[in-house]
């Protein structure tokens, strides 16, 4: 193994420079790629070099999986309270280093520093919550069917977990996976997104300081196809957890089929945000801003379609565009920035293509609609009306700061429009009629519904989708299920 403990020179305003790493974390050591190959990470706001990480492949991934396999034996044999103590320390270290973690996150991902700090807290909350929940990983005693038998169900860790995580939440999407995994007694090998590996390595440094034993949590950066290929092929990996696009999720699930791994997939969305005539309009506007423009529209649960009832439509369009014009676009490192740059040019091109398609078919821009004068990957927060189901933005996830507004007349029509998608992650409904809120919630085809709220994510509730939005749930007491297997014990008393 090619090990490294060097710190990289940086101009980032960090209190603790040792959080910025240029090596992978395998078996408790900082490791370079066998080939020596490195990849540069650039700030999407300034294009400056933020750091460099190894380009690893199958061999380093296999090493990490092997060390995770060995480390799990002792980790899972410990008590839940012992694991909870280590997780608690990791959680505390994340909060103690919140500002540095946020600086690294914003520098490689672009989101406003205020949002980055929130993400660090959100990410840390999974570690705290699952550390506590480890102590409640109860089994069951089944009332017997025979006098001389006793039936018991144990919950055991599923085994080595491979995690493939996205760039839009470089910290929280790792902790949402590793916290339940480690709490249950599993070990993990994580491949962060090539756009945002530095946050993952900083997390690994804090895991090390918290006393997570060598091999229990590993981070391998580099070639997605080679690392993902090894993760899905390797028989020692018993579970794969992935957050990202539906196309990649389907591919990974197919690759996992040969070794029958358990899979959790948190994939694309096409969230409807339904505003009925009786809604509290100001609350709906506040919810619309947070649900659409969080992370510049780059979250899986971001509203992709605003469905607004005819009676309130024009007022909603007007109020939303007034609010959107005020969103300050800029470098995420500035405290007053609300909208950072998009992650890369490809993201900008997709947003442009969706807008062009909508305009060609009769939609009208109310505000925004083009690249921002700041240049690079900045895009103007956009409101567009007269959008119809024939347009690309009705079917595909735009993943950018565009609010397309559709008009509907009846509750039945709203439901039909909301469900006319292959995706089923999140939905938002604004109404004062609680009967309607229940009816719509029960009939809408998504894994999560926000009623009169635009932000639903929390560590204590189950996050996940149905249809092509995924399999499994993350967070909450249900989140532990994905990292455990049931073992039935039948005891004869004779
Ligand atoms: C995601 O975009 O996948 C996660 C968003 C969240 O946790 O709120």
Tab-separated table of C-alpha atoms and ligand atoms in Angstrom:
chain	number	residue	atom	x	y	z
A	1	UNK	CA	0.000	0.000	0.000
A	2	UNK	CA	1.180	3.445	-0.931
A	3	UNK	CA	0.598	5.469	2.281
A	4	UNK	CA	0.620	9.233	2.787
A	5	UNK	CA	0.292	11.614	5.720
A	6	UNK	CA	1.153	14.838	3.896
A	7	UNK	CA	-0.969	17.949	4.192
A	8	UNK	CA	-1.683	19.903	1.045
A	9	UNK	CA	-0.972	23.640	0.807
A	10	UNK	CA	-4.222	25.580	0.693
A	11	UNK	CA	-5.573	29.087	0.592
A	12	UNK	CA	-8.900	27.989	2.113
A	13	UNK	CA	-9.701	29.818	5.363
A	14	UNK	CA	-9.416	26.696	7.545
A	15	UNK	CA	-8.722	26.620	11.269
A	16	UNK	CA	-7.507	23.054	10.989
A	17	UNK	CA	-5.651	22.387	7.743
A	18	UNK	CA	-5.313	18.697	8.500
A	19	UNK	CA	-8.970	18.246	7.519
A	20	UNK	CA	-8.037	18.820	3.884
A	21	UNK	CA	-6.663	15.478	2.693
A	22	UNK	CA	-5.045	14.321	-0.541
A	23	UNK	CA	-5.217	10.580	0.087
A	24	UNK	CA	-7.835	7.870	0.468
A	25	UNK	CA	-8.635	6.461	3.886
A	26	UNK	CA	-8.281	2.692	3.916
A	27	UNK	CA	-7.872	0.506	7.001
A	28	UNK	CA	-7.165	3.558	9.137
A	29	UNK	CA	-4.346	4.796	6.891
A	30	UNK	CA	-4.020	7.597	4.336
A	31	UNK	CA	-3.327	5.870	1.056
A	32	UNK	CA	-2.393	7.014	-2.476
A	33	UNK	CA	-3.445	5.196	-5.658
A	34	UNK	CA	-1.102	2.366	-6.625
A	35	UNK	CA	-0.634	4.083	-9.987
A	36	UNK	CA	0.124	7.410	-8.303
A	37	UNK	CA	-2.584	9.058	-10.448
A	38	UNK	CA	-4.301	12.116	-8.949
A	39	UNK	CA	-7.408	14.133	-9.822
A	40	UNK	CA	-7.793	17.889	-9.241
A	41	UNK	CA	-10.857	19.367	-7.561
A	42	UNK	CA	-11.889	22.871	-8.634
A	43	UNK	CA	-14.177	25.388	-6.982
A	44	UNK	CA	-17.278	25.779	-9.211
A	45	UNK	CA	-17.533	29.458	-8.172
A	46	UNK	CA	-13.964	30.527	-8.989
A	47	UNK	CA	-12.420	27.568	-10.869
A	48	UNK	CA	-9.525	27.691	-8.390
A	49	UNK	CA	-7.823	24.479	-7.409
A	50	UNK	CA	-9.205	23.328	-4.048
A	51	UNK	CA	-7.355	20.048	-3.667
A	52	UNK	CA	-6.241	16.808	-5.257
A	53	UNK	CA	-7.274	13.219	-4.549
A	54	UNK	CA	-6.045	9.819	-5.737
A	55	UNK	CA	-7.611	8.104	-8.735
A	56	UNK	CA	-8.040	4.617	-7.343
A	57	UNK	CA	-9.550	1.581	-9.044
A	58	UNK	CA	-10.322	-2.087	-8.394
A	59	UNK	CA	-7.177	-2.975	-6.414
A	60	UNK	CA	-7.514	-0.252	-3.788
A	61	UNK	CA	-11.257	-0.921	-3.543
A	62	UNK	CA	-10.601	-4.627	-2.981
A	63	UNK	CA	-8.094	-3.743	-0.224
A	64	UNK	CA	-10.679	-1.504	1.425
A	65	UNK	CA	-13.385	-4.182	1.236
A	66	UNK	CA	-11.026	-6.799	2.683
A	67	UNK	CA	-10.097	-4.537	5.581
A	68	UNK	CA	-13.777	-3.691	6.163
A	69	UNK	CA	-14.558	-7.412	6.251
A	70	UNK	CA	-11.877	-8.109	8.870
A	71	UNK	CA	-12.690	-5.019	10.954
A	72	UNK	CA	-16.380	-5.837	11.091
A	73	UNK	CA	-15.810	-8.968	13.149
A	74	UNK	CA	-14.701	-7.022	16.212
A	75	UNK	CA	-16.905	-3.969	15.588
A	76	UNK	CA	-20.097	-6.035	15.399
A	77	UNK	CA	-19.093	-8.154	18.420
A	78	UNK	CA	-18.974	-5.040	20.627
A	79	UNK	CA	-22.042	-3.750	22.442
A	80	UNK	CA	-24.386	-1.166	20.980
A	81	UNK	CA	-23.363	1.187	23.791
A	82	UNK	CA	-19.699	0.883	22.771
A	83	UNK	CA	-20.517	1.717	19.172
A	84	UNK	CA	-22.783	4.566	20.294
A	85	UNK	CA	-19.937	6.115	22.294
A	86	UNK	CA	-17.683	6.266	19.220
A	87	UNK	CA	-20.494	7.615	17.031
A	88	UNK	CA	-21.306	10.257	19.636
A	89	UNK	CA	-17.692	11.456	19.566
A	90	UNK	CA	-17.754	11.586	15.750
A	91	UNK	CA	-20.949	13.656	15.923
A	92	UNK	CA	-19.375	16.069	18.440
A	93	UNK	CA	-16.246	16.437	16.308
A	94	UNK	CA	-18.369	17.308	13.281
A	95	UNK	CA	-20.055	20.095	15.229
A	96	UNK	CA	-16.756	21.296	16.719
A	97	UNK	CA	-15.319	21.495	13.175
A	98	UNK	CA	-18.524	22.736	11.547
A	99	UNK	CA	-17.033	25.839	10.021
A	100	UNK	CA	-14.051	24.071	8.464
A	101	UNK	CA	-16.255	21.300	7.101
A	102	UNK	CA	-18.597	23.934	5.632
A	103	UNK	CA	-15.675	25.793	4.002
A	104	UNK	CA	-14.413	22.600	2.357
A	105	UNK	CA	-17.951	21.706	1.272
A	106	UNK	CA	-18.717	25.100	-0.251
A	107	UNK	CA	-15.324	25.255	-1.942
A	108	UNK	CA	-15.803	22.017	-3.816
A	109	UNK	CA	-19.598	22.046	-4.269
A	110	UNK	CA	-20.538	25.718	-4.545
A	111	UNK	CA	-23.552	25.883	-2.199
A	112	UNK	CA	-23.890	28.977	0.020
A	113	UNK	CA	-21.886	28.744	3.233
A	114	UNK	CA	-25.096	29.122	5.277
A	115	UNK	CA	-26.500	26.028	3.578
A	116	UNK	CA	-23.184	24.218	3.991
A	117	UNK	CA	-23.245	24.787	7.763
A	118	UNK	CA	-26.832	23.490	7.845
A	119	UNK	CA	-25.724	20.449	5.904
A	120	UNK	CA	-22.947	19.735	8.415
A	121	UNK	CA	-25.521	19.882	11.250
A	122	UNK	CA	-27.978	17.780	9.238
A	123	UNK	CA	-25.219	15.268	8.423
A	124	UNK	CA	-24.081	15.098	12.047
A	125	UNK	CA	-27.666	14.535	13.221
A	126	UNK	CA	-27.741	11.099	11.524
A	127	UNK	CA	-24.652	10.035	13.461
A	128	UNK	CA	-26.121	11.185	16.762
A	129	UNK	CA	-29.532	9.657	16.054
A	130	UNK	CA	-28.368	6.236	14.868
A	131	UNK	CA	-25.770	6.000	17.665
A	132	UNK	CA	-28.683	6.244	20.083
A	133	UNK	CA	-30.921	3.978	18.022
A	134	UNK	CA	-28.273	1.201	18.004
A	135	UNK	CA	-29.344	0.485	21.581
A	136	UNK	CA	-32.885	-0.252	20.416
A	137	UNK	CA	-32.078	-2.755	17.680
A	138	UNK	CA	-34.500	-5.201	19.255
A	139	UNK	CA	-35.304	-8.692	18.066
A	140	UNK	CA	-38.535	-10.549	18.804
A	141	UNK	CA	-39.983	-13.515	20.635
A	142	UNK	CA	-42.800	-15.191	18.675
A	143	UNK	CA	-45.572	-16.904	20.699
A	144	UNK	CA	-44.839	-20.552	20.044
A	145	UNK	CA	-46.844	-22.940	17.855
A	146	UNK	CA	-45.550	-26.066	19.718
A	147	UNK	CA	-45.188	-26.720	23.457
A	148	UNK	CA	-41.576	-27.809	23.223
A	149	UNK	CA	-40.367	-25.098	20.869
A	150	UNK	CA	-39.385	-21.454	21.359
A	151	UNK	CA	-39.161	-19.070	18.417
A	152	UNK	CA	-36.824	-16.097	18.510
A	153	UNK	CA	-35.874	-13.478	15.911
A	154	UNK	CA	-32.471	-11.782	16.076
A	155	UNK	CA	-31.456	-8.690	14.111
A	156	UNK	CA	-27.904	-8.843	12.876
A	157	UNK	CA	-25.722	-6.507	10.777
A	158	UNK	CA	-26.052	-7.229	7.070
A	159	UNK	CA	-22.266	-7.276	6.470
A	160	UNK	CA	-19.822	-5.051	4.635
A	161	UNK	CA	-21.682	-2.114	3.059
A	162	UNK	CA	-20.593	-0.252	-0.079
A	163	UNK	CA	-21.872	3.317	-0.379
A	164	UNK	CA	-21.808	5.450	-3.524
A	165	UNK	CA	-22.702	9.040	-2.727
A	166	UNK	CA	-23.585	12.171	-4.733
A	167	UNK	CA	-22.132	15.674	-5.017
A	168	UNK	CA	-25.253	17.624	-4.025
A	169	UNK	CA	-24.943	16.743	-0.301
A	170	UNK	CA	-21.283	15.686	0.029
A	171	UNK	CA	-21.544	15.166	3.800
A	172	UNK	CA	-25.146	14.360	4.672
A	173	UNK	CA	-25.592	11.655	2.048
A	174	UNK	CA	-22.573	9.824	3.491
A	175	UNK	CA	-23.644	10.075	7.119
A	176	UNK	CA	-27.233	9.095	6.259
A	177	UNK	CA	-25.727	5.779	5.103
A	178	UNK	CA	-22.748	5.205	7.371
A	179	UNK	CA	-24.531	6.138	10.616
A	180	UNK	CA	-27.130	3.319	10.474
A	181	UNK	CA	-24.547	0.936	8.989
A	182	UNK	CA	-21.997	1.470	11.753
A	183	UNK	CA	-24.680	1.608	14.451
A	184	UNK	CA	-25.966	-1.809	13.334
A	185	UNK	CA	-22.435	-3.252	13.495
A	186	UNK	CA	-21.615	-3.161	9.768
A	187	UNK	CA	-18.444	-1.735	8.268
A	188	UNK	CA	-18.406	0.474	5.169
A	189	UNK	CA	-16.457	1.391	2.070
A	190	UNK	CA	-17.608	4.697	0.614
A	191	UNK	CA	-16.991	6.088	-2.857
A	192	UNK	CA	-17.800	9.805	-2.840
A	193	UNK	CA	-18.672	11.711	-5.983
A	194	UNK	CA	-15.600	12.695	-8.044
A	195	UNK	CA	-16.845	16.322	-7.823
A	196	UNK	CA	-16.839	16.420	-3.997
A	197	UNK	CA	-14.396	13.910	-2.469
A	198	UNK	CA	-12.723	16.368	-0.061
A	199	UNK	CA	-15.714	16.557	2.298
A	200	UNK	CA	-15.757	12.756	2.499
A	201	UNK	CA	-12.051	12.651	3.359
A	202	UNK	CA	-12.529	15.329	6.023
A	203	UNK	CA	-15.280	13.166	7.520
A	204	UNK	CA	-12.883	10.214	7.508
A	205	UNK	CA	-10.274	12.280	9.364
A	206	UNK	CA	-12.870	13.044	12.057
A	207	UNK	CA	-13.949	9.381	12.190
A	208	UNK	CA	-10.310	8.515	12.839
A	209	UNK	CA	-10.071	11.061	15.655
A	210	UNK	CA	-13.366	9.813	17.127
A	211	UNK	CA	-11.941	6.324	17.487
A	212	UNK	CA	-13.750	4.521	14.657
A	213	UNK	CA	-11.488	1.437	14.429
A	214	UNK	CA	-9.296	0.970	11.315
A	215	UNK	CA	-11.219	-0.691	8.487
A	216	UNK	CA	-14.702	0.098	9.854
A	217	UNK	CA	-15.094	3.235	7.699
A	218	UNK	CA	-13.106	3.608	4.470
A	219	UNK	CA	-13.179	6.217	1.708
A	220	UNK	CA	-11.935	5.361	-1.783
A	221	UNK	CA	-11.796	8.133	-4.384
A	222	UNK	CA	-11.288	7.764	-8.109
A	223	UNK	CA	-12.624	5.914	-11.109
A	224	UNK	CA	-16.399	5.465	-10.695
A	225	UNK	CA	-16.692	2.532	-13.106
A	226	UNK	CA	-13.779	0.602	-11.630
A	227	UNK	CA	-14.625	1.272	-7.976
A	228	UNK	CA	-18.359	0.668	-8.540
A	229	UNK	CA	-17.553	-2.468	-10.550
A	230	UNK	CA	-15.495	-3.945	-7.720
A	231	UNK	CA	-18.062	-2.944	-5.104
A	232	UNK	CA	-20.913	-4.628	-6.956
A	233	UNK	CA	-18.912	-7.761	-7.929
A	234	UNK	CA	-17.151	-8.453	-4.641
A	235	UNK	CA	-18.860	-11.215	-2.665
A	236	UNK	CA	-17.725	-9.777	0.671
A	237	UNK	CA	-19.968	-6.748	0.079
A	238	UNK	CA	-23.462	-7.715	1.237
A	239	UNK	CA	-25.199	-4.407	0.685
A	240	UNK	CA	-24.939	-1.469	-1.671
A	241	UNK	CA	-26.452	1.901	-0.858
A	242	UNK	CA	-26.552	4.470	-3.643
A	243	UNK	CA	-27.852	8.015	-4.010
A	244	UNK	CA	-27.831	9.466	-7.507
A	245	UNK	CA	-29.503	9.201	-10.891
A	246	UNK	CA	-32.116	6.587	-11.731
A	247	UNK	CA	-30.070	5.438	-14.740
A	248	UNK	CA	-27.013	4.680	-12.591
A	249	UNK	CA	-29.162	3.171	-9.835
A	250	UNK	CA	-30.716	0.680	-12.238
A	251	UNK	CA	-27.264	-0.217	-13.578
A	252	UNK	CA	-25.839	-0.768	-10.081
A	253	UNK	CA	-28.850	-2.862	-9.015
A	254	UNK	CA	-28.386	-5.003	-12.111
A	255	UNK	CA	-24.696	-5.456	-11.311
A	256	UNK	CA	-25.554	-6.398	-7.705
A	257	UNK	CA	-27.995	-9.080	-8.823
A	258	UNK	CA	-25.273	-11.634	-9.604
A	259	UNK	CA	-24.169	-11.723	-5.952
A	260	UNK	CA	-27.688	-11.052	-4.576
A	261	UNK	CA	-26.699	-8.036	-2.530
A	262	UNK	CA	-29.276	-6.091	-0.607
A	263	UNK	CA	-29.669	-2.669	-2.291
A	264	UNK	CA	-30.939	0.727	-1.170
A	265	UNK	CA	-31.444	3.257	-3.943
A	266	UNK	CA	-32.309	6.917	-3.483
A	267	UNK	CA	-32.777	8.128	-7.049
A	268	UNK	CA	-34.248	10.889	-9.163
A	269	UNK	CA	-37.458	12.770	-8.459
A	270	UNK	CA	-40.009	14.949	-10.202
A	271	UNK	CA	-41.688	16.522	-7.200
A	272	UNK	CA	-45.053	18.242	-7.700
A	273	UNK	CA	-45.889	21.246	-5.497
A	274	UNK	CA	-49.671	21.572	-5.532
A	275	UNK	CA	-51.238	24.869	-4.485
A	276	UNK	CA	-55.013	24.845	-4.050
A	277	UNK	CA	-57.181	27.988	-4.180
A	278	UNK	CA	-57.725	27.858	-0.411
A	279	UNK	CA	-53.984	27.792	0.427
A	280	UNK	CA	-52.268	30.355	2.625
A	281	UNK	CA	-50.515	32.047	-0.295
A	282	UNK	CA	-47.653	33.567	1.699
A	283	UNK	CA	-46.893	30.249	3.353
A	284	UNK	CA	-46.981	28.630	-0.100
A	285	UNK	CA	-44.490	31.181	-1.468
A	286	UNK	CA	-42.122	30.610	1.481
A	287	UNK	CA	-42.428	26.836	0.972
A	288	UNK	CA	-41.921	27.227	-2.777
A	289	UNK	CA	-38.653	29.127	-2.295
A	290	UNK	CA	-37.143	26.596	0.093
A	291	UNK	CA	-38.363	23.545	-1.787
A	292	UNK	CA	-37.303	24.842	-5.219
A	293	UNK	CA	-34.201	26.942	-4.631
A	294	UNK	CA	-32.392	25.031	-1.847
A	295	UNK	CA	-28.937	24.165	-3.207
A	296	UNK	CA	-29.826	26.120	-6.390
A	297	UNK	CA	-32.474	23.538	-7.254
A	298	UNK	CA	-30.013	20.657	-7.068
A	299	UNK	CA	-31.720	18.285	-4.619
A	300	UNK	CA	-33.689	15.126	-5.399
A	301	UNK	CA	-36.631	16.457	-3.388
A	302	UNK	CA	-36.631	19.882	-5.028
A	303	UNK	CA	-39.943	20.874	-6.539
A	304	UNK	CA	-39.785	20.156	-10.258
A	305	UNK	CA	-43.357	21.191	-11.108
A	306	UNK	CA	-45.608	23.837	-9.526
A	307	UNK	CA	-49.244	22.829	-10.082
A	308	UNK	CA	-51.403	25.832	-9.201
A	309	UNK	CA	-55.226	25.994	-9.133
A	310	UNK	CA	-56.788	28.461	-11.580
A	311	UNK	CA	-58.269	30.798	-8.925
A	312	UNK	CA	-54.945	31.534	-7.241
A	313	UNK	CA	-52.663	31.029	-10.249
A	314	UNK	CA	-51.967	34.641	-11.263
A	315	UNK	CA	-51.383	35.828	-7.674
A	316	UNK	CA	-49.027	32.895	-7.085
A	317	UNK	CA	-47.026	33.665	-10.263
A	318	UNK	CA	-46.712	37.319	-9.303
A	319	UNK	CA	-45.727	36.711	-5.660
A	320	UNK	CA	-43.302	33.935	-6.520
A	321	UNK	CA	-41.485	36.042	-9.105
A	322	UNK	CA	-41.197	38.927	-6.618
A	323	UNK	CA	-39.587	36.563	-4.117
A	324	UNK	CA	-37.313	34.943	-6.722
A	325	UNK	CA	-35.926	38.251	-7.994
A	326	UNK	CA	-34.633	38.920	-4.457
A	327	UNK	CA	-32.526	35.724	-4.285
A	328	UNK	CA	-28.908	36.883	-4.222
A	329	UNK	CA	-26.704	34.950	-6.622
A	330	UNK	CA	-22.974	34.768	-5.919
A	331	UNK	CA	-19.934	32.942	-4.621
A	332	UNK	CA	-21.105	30.597	-1.862
A	333	UNK	CA	-18.289	31.771	0.412
A	334	UNK	CA	-20.010	35.165	0.823
A	335	UNK	CA	-22.329	35.154	3.839
A	336	UNK	CA	-25.208	36.853	1.997
A	337	UNK	CA	-25.283	34.498	-0.995
A	338	UNK	CA	-28.530	32.558	-1.369
A	339	UNK	CA	-27.876	30.941	-4.757
A	340	UNK	CA	-24.457	29.544	-5.624
A	341	UNK	CA	-23.236	28.333	-9.019
A	342	UNK	CA	-24.441	25.069	-10.539
A	343	UNK	CA	-22.079	22.133	-10.172
A	344	UNK	CA	-20.759	22.121	-13.779
A	345	UNK	CA	-21.401	23.153	-17.392
A	346	UNK	CA	-23.367	20.004	-18.080
A	347	UNK	CA	-25.880	21.073	-15.388
A	348	UNK	CA	-26.199	24.519	-16.991
A	349	UNK	CA	-26.752	23.005	-20.422
A	350	UNK	CA	-29.540	20.761	-19.120
A	351	UNK	CA	-31.325	23.732	-17.531
A	352	UNK	CA	-30.954	25.713	-20.770
A	353	UNK	CA	-32.255	22.814	-22.851
A	354	UNK	CA	-35.362	22.456	-20.639
A	355	UNK	CA	-36.096	26.190	-20.864
A	356	UNK	CA	-35.572	26.271	-24.638
A	357	UNK	CA	-37.899	23.299	-25.093
A	358	UNK	CA	-40.596	24.926	-22.926
A	359	UNK	CA	-40.350	28.279	-24.746
A	360	UNK	CA	-40.565	26.567	-28.122
A	361	UNK	CA	-43.848	24.994	-27.037
A	362	UNK	CA	-45.453	28.184	-25.729
A	363	UNK	CA	-44.241	28.699	-22.138
A	364	UNK	CA	-43.381	32.244	-21.014
A	365	UNK	CA	-40.542	33.463	-18.805
A	366	UNK	CA	-41.592	35.753	-15.965
A	367	UNK	CA	-38.136	36.269	-14.486
A	368	UNK	CA	-34.632	34.908	-15.151
A	369	UNK	CA	-34.259	32.340	-17.912
A	370	UNK	CA	-30.589	32.596	-18.815
A	371	UNK	CA	-26.990	32.307	-17.633
A	372	UNK	CA	-26.161	34.857	-14.935
A	373	UNK	CA	-23.932	37.824	-15.742
A	374	UNK	CA	-21.413	36.479	-13.187
A	375	UNK	CA	-20.499	33.914	-15.844
A	376	UNK	CA	-19.194	30.397	-15.189
A	377	UNK	CA	-21.978	28.085	-14.065
A	378	UNK	CA	-24.120	30.754	-12.419
A	379	UNK	CA	-27.734	30.707	-13.611
A	380	UNK	CA	-30.495	33.218	-13.004
A	381	UNK	CA	-33.246	31.999	-10.654
A	382	UNK	CA	-36.120	31.533	-13.069
A	383	UNK	CA	-39.918	31.508	-13.036
A	384	UNK	CA	-41.683	30.267	-16.144
A	385	UNK	CA	-45.443	29.990	-16.701
A	386	UNK	CA	-47.883	28.323	-19.120
A	387	UNK	CA	-45.935	25.101	-18.822
A	388	UNK	CA	-47.720	21.958	-20.045
A	389	UNK	CA	-47.337	18.198	-19.777
A	390	UNK	CA	-45.920	18.065	-23.324
A	391	UNK	CA	-42.737	19.820	-22.218
A	392	UNK	CA	-39.499	18.159	-21.049
A	393	UNK	CA	-39.643	19.831	-17.656
A	394	UNK	CA	-42.909	18.013	-16.977
A	395	UNK	CA	-41.236	14.618	-17.352
A	396	UNK	CA	-37.542	15.081	-16.535
A	397	UNK	CA	-35.783	16.337	-13.433
A	398	UNK	CA	-34.365	19.789	-14.320
A	399	UNK	CA	-32.036	19.892	-11.265
A	400	UNK	CA	-31.559	23.633	-11.436
A	401	UNK	CA	-33.073	26.963	-10.297
A	402	UNK	CA	-36.150	26.905	-12.535
A	403	UNK	CA	-39.730	27.124	-11.226
A	404	UNK	CA	-42.164	25.973	-13.959
A	405	UNK	CA	-45.825	26.738	-13.273
A	406	UNK	CA	-48.675	24.561	-14.558
A	407	UNK	CA	-52.378	25.443	-14.147
A	408	UNK	CA	-55.149	23.044	-13.025
A	409	UNK	CA	-58.867	23.287	-12.217
A	410	UNK	CA	-59.953	20.376	-9.999
A	411	UNK	CA	-58.470	18.186	-7.280
A	412	UNK	CA	-58.793	15.149	-9.560
A	413	UNK	CA	-56.893	16.948	-12.309
A	414	UNK	CA	-54.129	17.966	-9.880
A	415	UNK	CA	-53.717	14.367	-8.752
A	416	UNK	CA	-53.689	13.082	-12.304
A	417	UNK	CA	-50.971	15.613	-13.246
A	418	UNK	CA	-48.950	14.954	-10.070
A	419	UNK	CA	-48.909	11.193	-10.683
A	420	UNK	CA	-48.178	11.422	-14.423
A	421	UNK	CA	-44.503	10.633	-13.931
A	422	UNK	CA	-42.333	7.555	-13.580
A	423	UNK	CA	-40.818	9.088	-10.412
A	424	UNK	CA	-42.228	9.038	-6.887
A	425	UNK	CA	-39.944	10.679	-4.339
A	426	UNK	CA	-41.517	13.780	-2.740
A	427	UNK	CA	-44.637	15.919	-3.152
A	428	UNK	CA	-45.812	19.127	-1.498
A	429	UNK	CA	-49.429	20.189	-1.027
A	430	UNK	CA	-50.731	23.582	0.127
A	431	UNK	CA	-54.335	23.689	1.309
A	432	UNK	CA	-56.286	24.660	4.439
A	433	UNK	CA	-58.768	21.831	3.854
A	434	UNK	CA	-57.546	18.944	6.013
A	435	UNK	CA	-59.902	16.466	4.344
A	436	UNK	CA	-58.296	17.303	1.040
A	437	UNK	CA	-54.825	17.073	2.574
A	438	UNK	CA	-55.560	13.475	3.642
A	439	UNK	CA	-57.197	12.518	0.326
A	440	UNK	CA	-54.332	13.868	-1.741
A	441	UNK	CA	-51.670	12.350	0.543
A	442	UNK	CA	-53.300	8.936	0.286
A	443	UNK	CA	-53.568	9.049	-3.491
A	444	UNK	CA	-50.316	10.699	-4.445
A	445	UNK	CA	-47.669	8.265	-5.666
A	446	UNK	CA	-44.613	9.375	-3.681
A	447	UNK	CA	-42.685	8.179	-0.649
A	448	UNK	CA	-42.916	11.552	1.129
A	449	UNK	CA	-45.504	14.328	1.278
A	450	UNK	CA	-45.163	17.797	2.783
A	451	UNK	CA	-48.492	19.387	3.752
A	452	UNK	CA	-48.115	23.175	4.013
A	453	UNK	CA	-44.338	22.773	4.396
A	454	UNK	CA	-41.577	22.963	1.802
A	455	UNK	CA	-38.765	21.269	3.713
A	456	UNK	CA	-39.382	17.762	5.022
A	457	UNK	CA	-35.920	16.252	5.515
A	458	UNK	CA	-34.908	15.238	9.036
A	459	UNK	CA	-32.944	12.391	10.560
A	460	UNK	CA	-35.980	11.199	12.516
A	461	UNK	CA	-38.267	10.513	9.517
A	462	UNK	CA	-38.007	7.913	6.714
A	463	UNK	CA	-36.583	9.436	3.520
A	464	UNK	CA	-37.094	7.548	0.258
A	465	UNK	CA	-39.198	7.032	-2.817
A	466	UNK	CA	-41.369	4.633	-4.798
A	467	UNK	CA	-41.606	3.856	-8.545
A	468	UNK	CA	-38.359	4.838	-10.332
A	469	UNK	CA	-37.277	7.008	-7.369
A	470	UNK	CA	-35.846	4.101	-5.474
A	471	UNK	CA	-35.934	1.292	-2.970
A	472	UNK	CA	-35.555	1.513	0.799
A	473	UNK	CA	-35.693	4.246	3.407
A	474	UNK	CA	-32.945	6.282	5.040
A	475	UNK	CA	-33.140	7.943	8.457
A	476	UNK	CA	-35.536	7.125	11.327
A	477	UNK	CA	-36.104	3.759	13.018
A	478	UNK	CA	-36.924	2.307	9.582
A	479	UNK	CA	-33.484	3.309	8.296
A	480	UNK	CA	-31.830	0.655	10.443
A	481	UNK	CA	-33.800	-2.118	8.682
A	482	UNK	CA	-31.809	-1.655	5.485
A	483	UNK	CA	-28.579	-2.498	7.339
A	484	UNK	CA	-29.822	-5.537	9.232
A	485	UNK	CA	-30.912	-9.089	8.452
A	486	UNK	CA	-33.399	-11.100	10.484
A	487	UNK	CA	-32.250	-14.437	11.854
A	488	UNK	CA	-34.943	-16.818	13.040
A	489	UNK	CA	-33.920	-19.208	15.805
A	490	UNK	CA	-36.149	-22.223	16.553
A	491	UNK	CA	-35.212	-23.787	19.883
A	492	UNK	CA	-36.333	-27.283	20.802
A	493	UNK	CA	-36.779	-27.779	24.569
A	494	UNK	CA	-36.640	-31.611	24.795
B	1	LIG	C1	-31.119	14.535	-1.900
B	1	LIG	O1	-31.185	15.456	-2.676
B	1	LIG	O2	-30.914	13.384	-2.279
B	1	LIG	C2	-31.251	14.714	-0.401
B	1	LIG	C3	-32.030	15.877	-0.001
B	1	LIG	C4	-32.324	15.895	1.479
B	1	LIG	O3	-31.865	15.046	2.256
B	1	LIG	O4	-33.069	16.780	1.880
